[in-house]
């Protein structure tokens, strides 16, 4: 049987819990995820613990806070003028929202902590920051990644090509 290694196409089923036993994913039925190993498509610490497993294997994994999403960073909790946020957005306390950087196109999430008539306090920390992650994983499929699957993961080649005879 093939083991999970770089360039393997992998499908896993998993549940994800926190210290208190609460489920993040897969409470009723396991969640499913597929990825090509070695290309930072999933949490590095999770992938590192999956390397070497074979199809059909099951494993309990713990990803400590520092290897997951890090500690909560108080500097990522900010109070700003409400006028700086797009009109019409549902910015109620206790809700997650997505923002887009107009210059880069990057999207990022934030949690609305508090809102007044003139200010809003938001938390840009990842929702799982400050938490250890407990995975129960079953490896459903391991096979060599197809050329087409690898092609979309590799950076585009650029630069000038030399043509013979020039």
Coordinates of C-alpha atoms in Angstrom, one line a residue:
X1 CA 0.0 0.0 0.0
X2 CA 1.1 3.5 -0.7
X3 CA 2.1 5.8 2.2
X4 CA 1.3 9.5 2.3
X5 CA 4.3 11.3 0.9
X6 CA 5.1 14.4 -1.1
X7 CA 3.1 14.4 -4.4
X8 CA 0.4 11.9 -3.0
X9 CA -3.2 12.7 -3.6
X10 CA -4.9 12.1 -0.2
X11 CA -8.5 11.9 1.0
X12 CA -9.2 11.8 4.7
X13 CA -12.3 11.7 6.9
X14 CA -11.9 13.5 10.2
X15 CA -13.5 15.0 13.2
X16 CA -12.0 18.1 14.9
X17 CA -12.5 18.8 18.6
X18 CA -11.2 21.3 21.1
X19 CA -9.9 20.9 24.7
X20 CA -13.4 21.0 26.1
X21 CA -14.6 18.2 23.8
X22 CA -16.7 20.5 21.6
X23 CA -16.8 19.7 17.9
X24 CA -15.5 22.1 15.3
X25 CA -16.1 19.7 12.4
X26 CA -17.6 16.3 12.0
X27 CA -19.9 16.0 15.0
X28 CA -22.6 13.9 13.4
X29 CA -20.7 12.5 10.4
X30 CA -16.9 12.9 9.7
X31 CA -15.9 15.7 7.5
X32 CA -13.9 15.0 4.4
X33 CA -10.8 16.7 2.9
X34 CA -8.6 16.0 0.0
X35 CA -5.2 17.5 -0.7
X36 CA -1.9 16.9 -2.5
X37 CA 0.8 16.3 0.2
X38 CA 3.7 18.6 0.2
X39 CA 2.1 21.8 -1.1
X40 CA 0.8 23.6 2.1
X41 CA -2.8 22.9 1.2
X42 CA -3.6 22.0 4.8
X43 CA -2.2 22.9 8.2
X44 CA 1.5 22.0 8.1
X45 CA 1.4 20.4 11.6
X46 CA -1.5 18.2 10.5
X47 CA 0.2 17.2 7.2
X48 CA 3.4 16.4 9.0
X49 CA 1.6 13.9 11.3
X50 CA -0.2 12.3 8.3
X51 CA 3.1 11.6 6.4
X52 CA 3.8 7.9 6.3
X53 CA 0.2 6.8 7.0
X54 CA -1.4 4.3 4.6
X55 CA -4.9 4.0 3.2
X56 CA -7.3 2.6 5.8
X57 CA -5.2 3.8 8.8
X58 CA -6.8 5.7 11.6
X59 CA -5.0 8.0 14.0
X60 CA -5.7 10.4 16.9
X61 CA -3.7 13.6 16.5
X62 CA -3.1 16.6 18.7
X63 CA -1.9 19.9 17.1
X64 CA -0.8 22.2 19.9
X65 CA -1.7 25.9 19.7
X66 CA 1.7 27.0 18.6
X67 CA 1.7 24.6 15.6
X68 CA -2.0 25.4 14.8
X69 CA -3.1 29.0 14.6
X70 CA -0.9 30.4 17.4
X71 CA -1.8 32.2 20.5
X72 CA -4.4 34.9 20.5
X73 CA -2.8 38.3 19.6
X74 CA -4.4 41.2 21.5
X75 CA -3.0 43.6 19.0
X76 CA -5.4 42.1 16.4
X77 CA -8.4 43.4 18.5
X78 CA -9.0 46.9 17.2
X79 CA -11.6 49.6 17.8
X80 CA -12.2 51.8 14.7
X81 CA -14.6 54.4 13.4
X82 CA -17.8 52.7 12.1
X83 CA -17.8 55.1 9.2
X84 CA -14.8 53.2 7.8
X85 CA -16.8 50.1 7.1
X86 CA -18.9 49.5 4.0
X87 CA -22.5 50.6 4.2
X88 CA -25.2 48.0 4.4
X89 CA -23.0 45.3 5.9
X90 CA -24.5 43.4 8.8
X91 CA -22.0 44.3 11.6
X92 CA -23.8 43.0 14.6
X93 CA -21.8 41.9 17.7
X94 CA -21.2 38.2 17.8
X95 CA -21.0 37.8 14.0
X96 CA -18.2 36.9 11.7
X97 CA -17.7 39.0 8.6
X98 CA -15.4 38.9 5.6
X99 CA -13.5 42.0 4.3
X100 CA -11.5 42.4 1.1
X101 CA -8.4 44.4 0.6
X102 CA -9.1 46.5 -2.5
X103 CA -5.4 46.9 -3.2
X104 CA -4.4 43.2 -3.1
X105 CA -7.7 41.4 -3.5
X106 CA -6.9 39.4 -0.3
X107 CA -9.9 38.4 1.8
X108 CA -9.8 38.2 5.6
X109 CA -12.3 37.5 8.3
X110 CA -13.0 39.3 11.5
X111 CA -15.3 38.9 14.5
X112 CA -17.5 41.8 15.6
X113 CA -17.1 42.2 19.4
X114 CA -18.8 45.5 20.0
X115 CA -20.6 48.2 18.1
X116 CA -21.7 51.7 19.0
X117 CA -23.2 54.6 16.9
X118 CA -19.7 55.7 16.0
X119 CA -17.2 52.9 16.7
X120 CA -16.8 49.2 16.1
X121 CA -14.5 46.7 17.9
X122 CA -13.3 43.8 15.8
X123 CA -11.1 40.8 16.4
X124 CA -8.9 39.7 13.5
X125 CA -7.5 36.6 15.2
X126 CA -8.3 33.2 13.6
X127 CA -11.3 31.6 15.3
X128 CA -9.1 28.7 16.5
X129 CA -6.2 30.9 17.7
X130 CA -5.2 30.0 21.3
X131 CA -6.6 26.5 21.0
X132 CA -5.1 23.0 20.8
X133 CA -6.8 20.9 18.0
X134 CA -7.7 17.3 18.4
X135 CA -8.2 15.4 15.2
X136 CA -9.5 11.8 14.7
X137 CA -8.4 10.9 11.2
X138 CA -9.1 8.0 8.8
X139 CA -7.1 7.9 5.6
X140 CA -9.6 7.0 2.9
X141 CA -7.4 7.2 -0.2
X142 CA -3.7 7.5 -1.1
X143 CA -2.5 7.5 -4.7
X144 CA 0.1 9.3 -6.8
X145 CA -1.2 12.8 -7.8
X146 CA -2.0 13.1 -11.4
X147 CA 0.2 15.4 -13.6
X148 CA -2.8 17.7 -14.0
X149 CA -3.2 17.9 -10.2
X150 CA 0.4 18.8 -9.7
X151 CA 0.5 21.3 -12.5
X152 CA -2.0 23.6 -10.7
X153 CA 0.1 23.5 -7.5
X154 CA 3.4 24.4 -9.0
X155 CA 4.4 28.0 -9.6
X156 CA 4.2 29.2 -13.2
X157 CA 7.5 29.3 -15.0
X158 CA 8.4 32.7 -16.3
X159 CA 11.2 34.4 -18.1
X160 CA 12.3 34.3 -21.6
X161 CA 12.6 31.1 -23.5
X162 CA 15.4 30.7 -25.9
X163 CA 14.4 29.3 -29.3
X164 CA 17.0 27.2 -31.1
X165 CA 18.7 29.1 -34.0
X166 CA 18.3 32.5 -32.5

